[in-house]
XYZ file of C-alpha atoms in Angstrom:
774
model
C 85.646 104.394 106.205
C 85.309 103.613 102.479
C 82.490 101.049 102.498
C 78.900 100.809 102.917
C 76.894 97.749 104.142
C 74.467 98.093 101.570
C 75.804 96.907 98.160
C 74.086 97.543 95.102
C 74.712 95.313 91.970
C 73.108 96.250 88.502
C 72.082 93.632 85.976
C 71.367 94.213 82.273
C 67.745 93.042 83.052
C 67.724 96.408 85.379
C 67.998 98.644 82.572
C 64.874 99.782 80.477
C 65.109 102.218 77.065
C 64.393 105.518 77.517
C 66.986 107.161 75.369
C 69.633 106.106 72.967
C 73.300 106.427 73.039
C 75.621 105.520 70.247
C 78.911 103.703 71.421
C 81.535 102.150 69.513
C 82.487 98.462 70.527
C 86.129 97.195 70.522
C 85.360 94.993 67.444
C 84.625 98.155 65.528
C 81.134 97.622 65.205
C 78.591 100.049 66.434
C 75.457 99.118 68.886
C 72.889 101.048 70.868
C 72.466 101.342 74.609
C 69.227 101.936 75.942
C 69.588 103.145 79.428
C 67.495 105.894 81.506
C 70.847 107.282 82.612
C 71.036 108.848 79.162
C 68.228 111.355 80.195
C 70.447 113.923 81.904
C 67.345 114.689 84.260
C 67.772 111.197 85.862
C 70.920 111.523 88.089
C 73.900 109.173 88.526
C 76.280 109.091 91.410
C 79.185 107.066 92.484
C 78.494 104.349 94.995
C 79.926 105.060 98.434
C 82.818 102.892 97.679
C 83.614 104.390 94.208
C 83.003 107.887 95.795
C 86.160 107.290 98.341
C 87.800 105.890 95.468
C 87.092 109.290 93.461
C 88.417 111.013 96.496
C 91.603 109.259 96.418
C 91.954 109.933 92.647
C 91.235 113.630 92.890
C 93.942 113.897 95.845
C 96.582 112.799 93.562
C 96.525 115.769 91.122
C 98.203 119.063 92.034
C 95.557 121.536 93.638
C 95.183 123.931 90.721
C 94.878 120.794 88.227
C 91.823 118.806 89.665
C 90.105 119.189 86.617
C 92.645 116.713 85.207
C 90.845 113.738 86.873
C 88.232 113.901 84.493
C 89.550 110.788 82.579
C 89.942 108.469 85.435
C 86.562 109.650 86.829
C 84.976 108.903 83.620
C 86.523 105.562 83.357
C 85.420 105.073 86.946
C 81.954 105.531 86.019
C 82.153 103.344 83.180
C 83.159 100.631 85.183
C 80.482 101.096 87.530
C 77.605 101.601 85.011
C 78.980 99.440 82.134
C 79.273 102.378 79.872
C 79.319 106.169 79.830
C 76.226 107.883 79.885
C 75.157 111.562 79.641
C 74.435 111.424 83.530
C 77.952 110.275 84.234
C 79.360 112.987 82.483
C 77.070 115.647 84.080
C 78.071 114.231 87.706
C 81.878 114.189 86.905
C 81.646 117.793 85.673
C 79.799 118.554 88.843
C 82.244 116.874 90.911
C 85.115 118.665 89.605
C 83.328 121.946 89.271
C 84.073 122.213 85.383
C 81.772 122.988 82.623
C 79.800 120.073 81.186
C 81.229 120.925 77.849
C 84.663 120.165 78.859
C 83.718 116.788 79.948
C 81.529 115.990 76.999
C 84.709 116.890 74.715
C 86.822 114.470 76.681
C 84.478 111.483 76.445
C 83.760 112.174 72.951
C 87.307 112.430 71.741
C 88.401 109.390 73.909
C 85.940 106.572 72.536
C 87.638 104.376 74.892
C 85.216 105.192 77.546
C 82.305 103.407 75.683
C 84.524 100.309 74.361
C 84.336 96.668 75.481
C 86.629 95.271 76.539
C 89.218 97.765 77.686
C 92.318 96.828 79.535
C 94.224 99.118 81.952
C 94.400 102.555 80.147
C 97.824 103.765 79.067
C 97.495 107.242 77.892
C 100.394 109.254 76.570
C 100.305 112.893 76.280
C 101.499 114.086 73.156
C 100.452 117.936 73.151
C 103.088 120.586 72.612
C 104.554 120.799 76.309
C 105.017 117.155 76.441
C 106.263 116.711 72.817
C 108.847 119.268 73.395
C 109.976 117.146 76.320
C 110.124 113.902 74.308
C 106.717 112.405 74.428
C 107.166 111.145 71.001
C 109.962 108.798 72.154
C 107.989 107.740 74.930
C 104.982 106.797 72.759
C 107.217 104.816 70.324
C 108.664 102.977 73.358
C 105.300 102.181 74.726
C 103.927 101.141 71.324
C 106.903 98.708 71.245
C 106.703 97.279 74.662
C 102.817 96.636 74.394
C 102.829 95.714 70.848
C 99.931 97.797 69.926
C 98.994 101.209 68.391
C 97.068 103.784 69.883
C 93.246 102.807 70.096
C 93.864 99.168 70.464
C 93.956 96.793 73.400
C 96.703 94.242 73.885
C 95.958 90.383 73.054
C 95.947 89.485 76.742
C 93.223 92.283 77.156
C 95.524 93.922 80.125
C 96.115 97.125 78.401
C 94.370 99.788 76.119
C 97.032 102.347 74.625
C 95.767 105.733 74.108
C 96.862 109.237 72.791
C 96.130 111.882 74.950
C 95.098 115.512 73.693
C 96.205 117.034 77.022
C 95.797 115.826 80.815
C 95.918 119.307 82.015
C 98.203 118.171 84.977
C 101.490 117.953 83.216
C 103.163 120.462 85.137
C 106.300 118.392 84.950
C 106.269 117.140 81.309
C 106.225 114.726 79.657
C 103.067 112.846 81.324
C 101.789 109.147 80.941
C 98.692 107.907 82.675
C 98.125 104.305 83.685
C 94.769 103.545 85.034
C 93.946 106.129 87.956
C 97.637 107.116 88.381
C 99.495 109.819 86.547
C 103.353 109.878 86.045
C 105.375 112.806 85.022
C 108.788 114.001 84.265
C 109.507 110.812 82.234
C 111.990 109.169 79.685
C 111.366 106.041 77.714
C 113.233 103.665 80.158
C 111.156 105.105 83.226
C 107.924 104.602 81.396
C 108.886 100.881 80.473
C 109.904 100.339 83.894
C 106.602 101.646 85.215
C 104.645 99.411 82.865
C 106.537 96.167 84.106
C 105.707 97.073 87.562
C 101.986 97.478 86.867
C 102.152 94.189 84.782
C 103.553 92.597 87.823
C 100.690 93.766 90.043
C 102.593 96.465 91.732
C 101.621 99.910 92.353
C 104.591 102.616 91.258
C 104.732 105.786 93.083
C 102.792 108.363 91.004
C 103.925 111.918 90.223
C 107.327 113.300 89.382
C 109.888 110.417 88.761
C 113.378 111.901 88.248
C 113.003 115.169 90.390
C 113.689 117.490 87.556
C 110.256 119.030 88.112
C 109.912 121.265 85.254
C 108.025 121.864 81.872
C 111.187 123.158 80.265
C 111.821 121.384 76.827
C 115.209 119.978 76.186
C 116.125 122.702 73.987
C 115.157 125.390 76.366
C 112.136 127.520 76.724
C 110.346 128.364 73.223
C 108.432 131.311 73.834
C 109.270 133.099 77.092
C 112.148 135.288 77.859
C 111.920 134.697 81.485
C 110.829 131.856 83.411
C 106.939 131.324 83.700
C 105.129 132.349 86.591
C 101.857 130.510 87.288
C 99.171 129.774 89.967
C 100.960 126.539 90.560
C 104.642 127.303 90.725
C 107.052 128.160 93.405
C 110.516 129.020 92.943
C 112.935 125.916 94.000
C 116.275 126.705 95.907
C 118.170 126.627 92.606
C 115.921 129.063 90.909
C 114.108 126.425 88.875
C 110.350 126.102 88.847
C 108.821 123.641 91.477
C 105.225 122.854 90.992
C 104.747 119.818 93.392
C 104.806 121.647 96.804
C 101.301 122.498 96.551
C 101.918 126.205 97.463
C 99.587 128.222 95.407
C 101.026 131.974 94.283
C 99.109 134.165 92.119
C 100.085 137.377 90.539
C 96.661 138.760 91.482
C 97.717 138.403 95.078
C 100.181 141.473 96.124
C 100.727 139.801 99.542
C 102.800 137.110 98.064
C 105.686 137.558 95.413
C 108.880 135.647 94.949
C 111.334 138.036 96.465
C 109.257 137.436 99.712
C 108.642 133.916 99.470
C 110.850 131.918 101.802
C 110.879 128.057 101.408
C 111.819 126.823 104.907
C 111.966 123.265 103.412
C 112.721 122.114 99.858
C 110.774 119.216 98.347
C 114.176 117.389 97.704
C 115.851 118.174 101.167
C 112.822 117.624 103.681
C 113.825 117.315 107.470
C 113.357 113.946 109.088
C 111.329 115.580 111.941
C 107.612 114.826 111.770
C 105.311 118.009 111.658
C 101.862 117.082 113.172
C 99.356 115.727 110.690
C 97.006 113.056 109.742
C 97.995 109.547 108.376
C 95.421 108.204 106.270
C 95.482 104.430 105.368
C 93.245 102.581 103.172
C 93.514 98.599 103.533
C 91.702 97.234 100.431
C 92.426 93.508 99.914
C 94.726 90.750 100.275
C 95.922 87.726 98.196
C 97.281 84.322 98.814
C 96.932 84.342 102.461
C 97.086 80.776 104.214
C 96.883 79.155 107.505
C 100.286 78.679 109.127
C 101.970 75.281 109.106
C 100.225 72.584 111.535
C 97.116 74.627 111.865
C 93.785 73.119 110.725
C 90.062 73.917 111.166
C 87.319 71.330 111.546
C 84.891 71.484 108.796
C 81.068 71.407 108.744
C 79.742 67.961 108.029
C 76.924 69.838 106.084
C 79.098 70.382 102.990
C 81.877 68.803 101.306
C 82.569 71.553 98.813
C 83.535 74.276 101.305
C 86.764 76.284 101.042
C 89.571 74.311 102.618
C 90.207 77.099 104.992
C 86.771 78.105 106.000
C 85.400 77.953 109.340
C 81.848 77.727 110.099
C 80.196 80.710 108.925
C 78.572 82.049 111.835
C 78.656 84.939 114.160
C 81.199 85.440 117.138
C 80.412 86.811 120.541
C 80.265 90.356 119.119
C 78.169 89.473 115.998
C 81.063 89.134 113.798
C 81.470 86.777 110.988
C 83.869 84.219 111.708
C 84.571 83.024 108.271
C 86.622 86.094 106.827
C 90.231 87.389 108.249
C 90.183 90.479 110.317
C 93.069 93.171 110.657
C 94.535 94.968 113.565
C 95.847 98.428 112.402
C 98.000 100.308 115.019
C 100.094 103.525 114.881
C 101.719 105.003 118.052
C 99.529 102.532 120.113
C 96.191 103.638 118.565
C 94.654 100.427 117.461
C 91.630 99.840 114.895
C 89.911 96.462 114.257
C 88.867 95.981 110.770
C 86.643 93.084 109.737
C 86.526 91.885 106.172
C 83.837 92.185 103.505
C 81.849 88.954 102.580
C 83.704 87.330 99.728
C 83.843 84.019 97.977
C 87.549 83.013 98.547
C 87.421 83.122 102.243
C 90.861 83.115 104.067
C 92.697 83.526 100.663
C 91.636 86.632 99.244
C 89.770 88.746 101.582
C 88.857 92.488 100.935
C 88.402 95.243 103.786
C 88.059 98.476 101.791
C 88.391 100.536 104.776
C 89.770 103.955 105.546
C 91.604 104.698 108.912
C 92.946 108.194 109.975
C 95.711 108.458 112.621
C 96.883 111.596 114.236
C 100.490 111.793 113.743
C 102.851 113.476 116.525
C 105.817 111.748 116.173
C 107.489 108.917 113.809
C 106.201 105.680 114.409
C 105.613 102.537 112.596
C 102.393 101.588 111.036
C 101.539 97.801 112.059
C 98.933 95.571 110.311
C 98.237 92.286 111.678
C 96.093 89.720 110.405
C 94.091 87.100 112.316
C 91.149 84.537 111.660
C 88.676 83.643 114.133
C 87.235 80.192 114.886
C 85.160 78.534 117.386
C 86.357 74.538 116.679
C 89.567 73.818 117.724
C 91.377 70.356 116.935
C 92.638 68.367 119.935
C 96.399 69.243 120.864
C 96.209 72.482 119.041
C 97.222 75.352 121.272
C 96.746 78.324 119.048
C 93.341 79.136 120.671
C 90.429 80.838 119.194
C 92.457 83.304 117.168
C 94.955 82.059 114.261
C 97.528 84.531 113.331
C 98.001 84.896 109.637
C 100.948 87.251 109.523
C 101.577 91.005 109.332
C 103.180 94.090 108.048
C 105.097 96.766 109.774
C 106.826 99.590 108.311
C 107.698 103.352 109.049
C 105.366 105.488 106.503
C 106.528 108.588 104.602
C 105.627 111.479 106.706
C 106.824 114.073 103.946
C 104.341 116.966 103.409
C 103.466 115.416 99.962
C 103.306 111.677 100.038
C 101.196 109.018 98.617
C 101.754 105.186 98.402
C 99.649 102.553 96.767
C 101.328 99.313 96.876
C 101.111 95.507 97.467
C 103.116 94.779 100.573
C 104.361 91.289 101.476
C 103.213 89.683 104.869
C 105.874 88.618 107.298
C 105.290 85.463 109.199
C 102.707 84.416 106.677
C 101.992 84.053 103.028
C 100.611 86.667 100.578
C 100.424 90.328 100.212
C 97.942 93.227 101.341
C 97.228 96.030 99.073
C 97.458 99.355 101.077
C 96.861 103.062 100.009
C 98.916 105.528 102.317
C 99.044 109.292 102.444
C 100.007 111.835 104.753
C 98.808 115.667 105.389
C 99.744 118.171 107.602
C 97.104 119.292 110.484
C 97.494 122.652 111.913
C 94.341 122.703 113.966
C 94.935 123.409 117.789
C 93.318 120.941 120.076
C 90.908 121.912 122.863
C 88.131 120.011 124.649
C 85.764 120.980 121.792
C 87.869 118.672 119.584
C 86.476 115.539 121.239
C 83.108 114.013 121.498
C 82.719 112.453 124.924
C 81.695 108.855 124.828
C 82.023 107.147 128.415
C 83.394 107.517 131.663
C 86.247 104.656 132.090
C 87.844 105.734 135.444
C 88.022 108.125 138.095
C 90.510 109.164 140.842
C 90.904 111.715 143.456
C 91.951 114.424 141.068
C 89.624 114.074 138.193
C 88.457 111.223 136.021
C 88.892 109.331 132.904
C 86.712 109.596 129.626
C 86.539 107.648 126.627
C 86.521 110.199 123.848
C 86.504 110.284 120.180
C 88.545 113.046 118.238
C 86.098 114.526 115.762
C 88.280 115.290 112.744
C 90.109 111.552 112.685
C 87.517 109.657 114.556
C 90.216 108.049 116.732
C 89.332 106.898 120.145
C 91.392 108.262 123.029
C 91.472 108.354 126.976
C 90.936 111.760 128.200
C 92.411 112.369 131.731
C 91.098 115.557 133.323
C 92.629 116.976 136.357
C 91.330 119.791 138.576
C 94.229 122.367 139.152
C 92.725 123.422 142.524
C 92.765 119.659 143.795
C 96.321 118.973 143.103
C 97.531 122.439 144.343
C 95.585 121.836 147.473
C 97.318 118.319 148.034
C 100.906 119.603 146.858
C 100.653 117.302 143.983
C 101.562 119.682 141.305
C 105.204 118.433 140.517
C 103.859 114.695 140.671
C 101.383 115.878 137.788
C 104.073 117.716 135.693
C 106.331 114.538 136.046
C 103.693 112.360 134.697
C 103.071 114.760 131.531
C 106.663 114.933 131.121
C 107.303 111.149 131.205
C 104.594 110.655 128.815
C 105.487 112.999 126.398
C 109.272 112.491 126.047
C 109.584 108.880 126.262
C 108.812 106.490 123.409
C 108.507 102.727 124.373
C 106.387 99.990 122.774
C 105.104 98.986 126.209
C 104.435 102.398 127.597
C 101.042 104.471 126.959
C 101.988 107.338 124.816
C 100.790 110.837 125.304
C 98.881 112.328 122.262
C 98.011 115.744 123.316
C 97.882 117.665 126.657
C 96.109 121.250 126.872
C 94.613 123.358 129.632
C 91.977 125.800 130.626
C 92.134 128.288 133.679
C 90.516 125.415 135.882
C 91.633 121.955 134.675
C 94.601 120.173 132.980
C 93.750 117.475 130.205
C 95.989 114.658 129.377
C 94.932 112.546 125.988
C 96.368 109.209 125.940
C 95.945 106.360 123.711
C 92.987 104.321 124.529
C 94.037 100.802 125.384
C 90.899 98.739 125.992
C 91.885 95.278 126.460
C 91.336 95.806 130.054
C 93.601 95.972 133.216
C 96.008 93.114 133.939
C 94.149 93.303 137.324
C 90.811 92.499 135.576
C 92.075 89.599 133.638
C 94.100 88.122 136.723
C 90.963 88.392 138.857
C 88.945 86.529 136.303
C 91.425 83.526 135.748
C 92.878 83.223 139.278
C 96.377 83.208 137.999
C 98.160 82.883 134.664
C 100.378 80.096 133.493
C 104.327 80.111 133.174
C 104.639 81.282 129.573
C 102.012 83.995 129.772
C 103.359 85.307 133.265
C 106.978 85.216 131.690
C 105.865 87.178 128.478
C 104.098 90.038 130.819
C 107.260 90.238 132.967
C 109.553 90.454 130.121
C 107.331 93.323 128.211
C 107.249 94.924 131.506
C 111.114 94.882 132.288
C 111.749 96.366 128.887
C 109.361 99.448 129.996
C 111.114 99.828 133.292
C 114.514 99.388 131.901
C 113.503 102.198 129.547
C 112.356 104.375 132.324
C 115.465 103.781 134.384
C 117.917 104.723 131.568
C 116.361 107.996 131.544
C 116.718 108.448 135.306
C 113.066 107.690 136.200
C 111.741 105.378 139.034
C 108.328 104.143 138.483
C 107.426 103.402 142.054
C 103.733 102.049 141.436
C 103.974 98.785 139.497
C 100.830 96.887 140.105
C 98.294 94.714 137.848
C 95.746 98.067 137.920
C 98.617 100.146 136.112
C 99.027 97.804 133.291
C 96.402 97.543 130.436
C 96.245 95.060 127.467
C 95.771 95.953 123.956
C 93.776 94.340 121.108
C 96.598 92.006 120.417
C 97.601 91.225 123.865
C 100.862 93.369 124.442
C 101.069 95.286 127.799
C 100.975 99.031 128.113
C 102.199 100.514 131.370
C 100.184 103.487 132.294
C 99.619 106.130 135.282
C 102.842 107.921 135.949
C 101.643 110.065 138.599
C 104.025 108.540 141.219
C 107.102 108.693 138.754
C 110.433 110.082 140.376
C 112.538 111.903 137.993
C 116.293 112.917 137.696
C 117.402 109.925 139.757
C 120.959 108.950 138.909
C 122.277 105.249 139.649
C 123.273 106.000 143.389
C 120.916 108.879 144.322
C 118.063 108.003 146.817
C 114.763 109.456 147.429
C 112.677 109.200 150.719
C 109.322 110.008 149.567
C 106.794 107.208 150.894
C 104.385 106.450 147.978
C 103.003 103.331 146.486
C 100.611 100.635 147.134
C 100.914 98.384 150.269
C 101.262 95.082 148.581
C 104.094 96.147 146.448
C 106.068 98.203 149.004
C 109.688 97.176 148.890
C 111.594 96.912 152.491
C 113.742 99.646 152.130
C 110.695 102.029 151.588
C 109.010 100.885 154.617
C 112.037 101.162 156.764
C 112.581 104.921 155.598
C 115.938 104.222 154.618
C 115.947 105.788 151.164
C 115.467 103.919 147.906
C 117.008 103.937 144.539
C 115.824 102.640 141.038
C 116.377 99.012 142.595
C 112.910 99.374 144.169
C 111.078 98.729 140.901
C 112.794 95.450 140.713
C 111.112 94.497 144.050
C 107.703 95.365 142.734
C 108.538 93.223 139.320
C 109.069 90.262 141.626
C 105.860 91.005 143.839
C 103.843 91.110 140.373
C 105.515 88.093 138.978
C 104.735 86.078 142.099
C 101.170 87.253 142.003
C 100.579 86.327 138.247
C 101.954 82.765 139.083
C 100.146 82.108 142.276
C 97.294 84.517 142.237
C 98.372 86.591 145.337
C 101.323 88.693 146.185
C 104.016 86.877 148.391
C 103.184 88.732 151.644
C 99.664 89.395 151.134
C 97.675 90.118 154.558
C 94.202 91.892 154.821
C 95.721 93.464 157.694
C 97.915 96.168 156.172
C 100.327 96.391 159.194
C 100.583 92.557 159.463
C 101.511 92.648 155.763
C 104.066 95.146 156.413
C 105.720 92.950 159.088
C 105.383 89.869 156.601
C 107.203 91.970 153.978
C 109.972 92.916 156.227
C 110.318 89.560 158.215
C 108.761 86.380 156.860
C 110.546 83.888 154.582
C 109.534 83.691 150.795
C 107.417 80.542 150.368
C 106.391 79.035 146.960
C 103.463 76.650 145.883
C 104.918 73.291 145.034
C 104.162 73.640 141.336
C 106.318 76.872 140.722
C 108.815 76.258 138.149
C 112.359 76.090 139.550
C 113.742 78.849 137.091
C 110.904 80.968 138.417
C 111.940 80.324 142.110
C 115.202 81.271 141.164
C 114.315 84.623 139.576
C 111.888 85.560 142.185
C 114.340 84.630 145.140
C 116.609 87.099 143.395
C 114.142 89.935 142.923
C 112.820 89.747 146.201
C 116.082 90.081 148.501
C 115.398 92.600 151.103
C 118.767 94.278 150.932
C 118.629 96.357 147.717
C 122.395 95.998 147.424
C 122.396 92.360 146.849
C 118.842 92.246 144.850
C 118.918 91.041 141.506
C 118.893 94.242 139.077
C 121.173 96.196 141.369
C 123.563 96.056 138.377
C 120.834 97.008 135.707
C 118.262 95.385 133.980
C 120.465 93.276 131.864
C 121.283 91.268 134.984
C 117.486 90.119 135.078
C 117.467 89.583 131.553
C 120.284 87.112 131.688
C 118.508 84.894 134.271
C 117.759 81.658 133.091
C 113.992 82.215 133.500
C 114.077 84.409 130.305
C 116.603 82.164 128.338
C 113.673 81.358 125.787
C 112.955 85.202 125.288
C 114.607 86.926 121.918
C 114.556 90.393 123.482
C 115.361 92.119 119.945
C 112.013 90.478 118.655
C 110.296 91.316 121.828
C 110.857 94.653 121.788
C 109.829 94.961 118.036
C 106.646 93.047 118.885
C 107.312 90.447 116.557
C 106.465 87.742 119.159
C 102.781 87.032 119.289
C 101.114 87.247 122.708
C 99.803 84.018 124.519
C 96.296 85.745 125.135
C 94.209 88.115 123.164
C 91.522 89.876 124.973
C 88.101 89.743 123.436
C 87.594 93.209 122.014
C 84.817 94.306 119.527
C 86.479 97.469 118.305
C 88.334 100.573 119.371
C 85.363 101.933 121.090
C 84.688 98.543 123.351
C 84.543 99.485 126.938
C 83.354 95.679 127.812
C 86.769 95.236 129.813
C 86.005 98.241 132.134
C 84.042 98.481 135.245
C 80.392 99.270 134.710
C 80.576 101.319 137.907
C 82.120 103.796 135.742
C 81.013 103.062 132.015
C 77.313 103.676 133.285
C 78.006 107.088 134.208
C 76.883 110.102 131.916
C 80.157 111.354 130.349
C 80.396 115.277 130.731
C 83.257 117.711 131.337
C 82.346 119.213 134.576
C 82.098 122.853 135.153
C 84.022 124.245 137.973
C 85.061 127.585 139.339
C 88.569 127.623 140.253
C 89.336 131.195 138.827
C 90.808 131.916 142.362
C 94.058 130.492 141.205
C 96.766 133.020 141.785
C 98.820 134.068 138.524
C 101.780 132.538 140.340
C 100.153 129.192 140.463
C 98.931 129.460 137.007
C 102.619 130.062 135.612
C 103.486 126.511 137.154
C 101.378 125.045 134.269
C 102.671 127.205 131.299
C 104.516 124.494 129.466
C 101.768 122.198 130.114
C 100.373 121.958 126.402
C 101.722 119.429 124.026
C 100.667 118.743 120.203
C 103.782 116.810 119.088
C 107.364 117.241 119.725
C 110.634 115.274 119.650
C 110.630 112.038 121.996
C 113.227 109.990 123.516
C 113.572 106.584 122.093
C 115.803 104.303 124.058
C 116.010 101.365 121.710
C 119.675 102.070 120.984
C 120.389 104.221 123.953
C 123.490 103.361 125.762
C 123.627 106.486 128.069
C 121.544 107.764 130.853
C 119.686 111.346 130.481
C 117.559 113.433 132.645
C 113.965 114.473 131.648
C 113.404 118.145 132.441
C 110.917 118.721 134.999
C 110.578 120.582 138.506
C 112.110 118.103 141.178
C 110.316 117.028 144.284
C-alpha cells in the first residue's frame, strides 16, 4: 500500500523565516527563500506516498549504483517542498547511504533543483564513458527535437534539458534520464522515440534499449588491455560484459571467479517457466473513464453543479464512499479490492495510488476490473448497484529483472489506467510460521479451514489443516493425496487453485486462494432460487470446470452448492476435491459409494459402477435446484429420497423455461448410456439452453456475472457462518508422533511451492494425473 489516509498540504503561509537559501529562478533573476528546512537541524522527510515513489525509483537502478538515484530523489524533494533545502539534501544522503557532500555537489551543479517552473527533466550524460559511446550526437539530436539548449525549458513548459556530469548508473553507456527513469545503450533515434512516447503520455521501458549491454566505446576499449572486471559485471554467454543481471561479483571474494561462474539462464534467453516470486502491482490513476451507454445515475436535487457522472457522496454498506470508482485486482484467483482516493473529477479521473503484492507460482494473467457503486437506480435499469466501467487483463513479464510503468487502455469501456508492475524472485520456504492466523472459516472431520494472511506479501489465503492420524485411521490417505494432486496440477479459471502445501510430522497443510463471496448454498438459501440467466451463467461456468476435470480423467463426484464459491466479481470457483477419482478413462467404471444424498446418481445407488457421466447427473440436479429452490427428488427421509431418485418421474413447476426443461430432462436420464453428456461436455454446450453463451468469452471471464456479492475487502468473512468465524484461530498442537516411517513416506511428495500446471484451454487429448489409485 502506498498511500496514507492523512494528507499534508503545505501552503506558503506555513513557511516562516529561519535561514536563507539563494536560488535561481527560471527568469534568470535571483531570490531568497526563507524556510525552517534550511536549518539542517530541522528534519525533512518524504510523505508516505512520496516514500513509496522513492522506493520505486531506487529499485530501477542496478544494485551497486543506488547512489545514481540522487538526482530524481532531489527532484522529488523539490516537488514536495517547492524547492530543494539543506534538509532535503541531508535526507536524500541518508536515504542512499552516501556522503552529504556528494548530494551537495549534485544540488549545486544542477541549478534546476531550485528553478521554477521546471518541466520533466531530460538529462544527457556527456562524461567520458558516454561521450566515447556517442552522447554528443545524442545531445544534439535532443536539442534539435526539443528546440532548447541545456539549462532551458521548452516553450510549452513540458521539458527542461540538462547536461549531466555523471549519473553513476551508466553501465551500458550512453545514458539519458527523463524524469524518474533512466535509459541506457542509446542512439539518437532511440532517444527521440523515447521522448515522443513521453510526450504522448506513455511510459517507455527503462534501462538498456538495444541489448548491447556494454560500456565499450565504438572505437574499442581506450585504456584497458583486457575486459574490465567490476562489482557490477558478469560474463555473458558471448564473453561480453553483462551488467544488468544483478549478480554481484567482486575480486575481494575468492569464492566467486569468472571461471567458476555458470549462468544457467542468460538475460537474452530467459526460459518461459516461471520461478516462484512476488509480483508487485502499483495502480496509480485513471483518465477518461465514463459510464457505459444507456446507464445514467440520479443526481441529487441539492446541487445543479455536480459532476455529470457523480452519484450521491455518501457511504455504502461497508462505509466506503460511493462517489469514486473502485478496482478489483486479480491474479491466480487472489483478489484485492481497492477504493479510490477522494478527488475532484469523480468517475472521469480517479486516483488509487495503491500497491498490491501477489505470490507467483505459475504463469497467470493479471486482471484489473473497474466498477462504480450507486444506491439510486433508474426505473428499467437492470445493471444493479454496481456499474461496470471496463477492465484490463494481460500476462505480466515474469523475467528475473522486469519493471513496467505504463498507461494501459481499458477494454469494454473508455480511458486508460496507469500501472507500475515489477517482479522479483522469492526463494523463501513456506511453513506455518509464514502466516498470521486470522479466523476460522470452516471445519470438517479431518481438520479445519483457517483464514490466514501471508506475512511477506499480505495476501489472504484459506489454510486447510489435516491431521495425518485421522486420515490414516479412516483409510482416506489416497483421497487426500488425490485432492492435493488435482489442485496442484490443473489450472482452470473456475477451480480454486492450490498456492502452497507443506507438512509437519503430525499435519498436512493446503494453502488455497481465499474466495470470500460465499458459498453458492449461502446465496441460494437467502434468495430461495435464482432467475433463469443467473442459473444458466453458473451452470455454464461449472460445465467448463467439469469439462476440464474430465479431460484429465478426473471424476469430481461431489457437485453441490456447498462446494461452489463466489468471488468478488461473481464468478464461481469449484472447491473441495477430496472425493475426486483420478485416472478414469472414458469407459472405465468405479464402484466407490460416495457423494451427498440429494445428488447421488441412480447408477451409484444401484451399485452398477459409474463413469464420468455421473457428474452430468449432479449438474442437472444442481441446475434444477437453482431454478426451483430444491433438488428434483428431495425428501427429508433419505431412504424415500433414494426411492424417488430411482423411480419417480421428473416434474417441473409451470414457470420453468422450455429449453431448461429440455436440458434437465436430458441430464437427468437414469440410464447413463443415454444421458446427455455421454458423448462429452460439447454435447451439453450445444444444447439450445446455452445458445446465448459465448464459450470463448466465458472461459476468458469476459462476461460480467449477473450478481456481485457484497464484499468489503480480501479479509471480509461476512459471507461465512459465524459459528466458525467466532472461534479463536489456532493451529492446534497434536501428538501423532507414533505414525510409522512407512506411513510418513506416503506423504513424501506432499510439499508444493510452485510447479508446472496443466491448462486445458487448448487441450484436445486426455491425460492422467499422477497419484496413487484407490
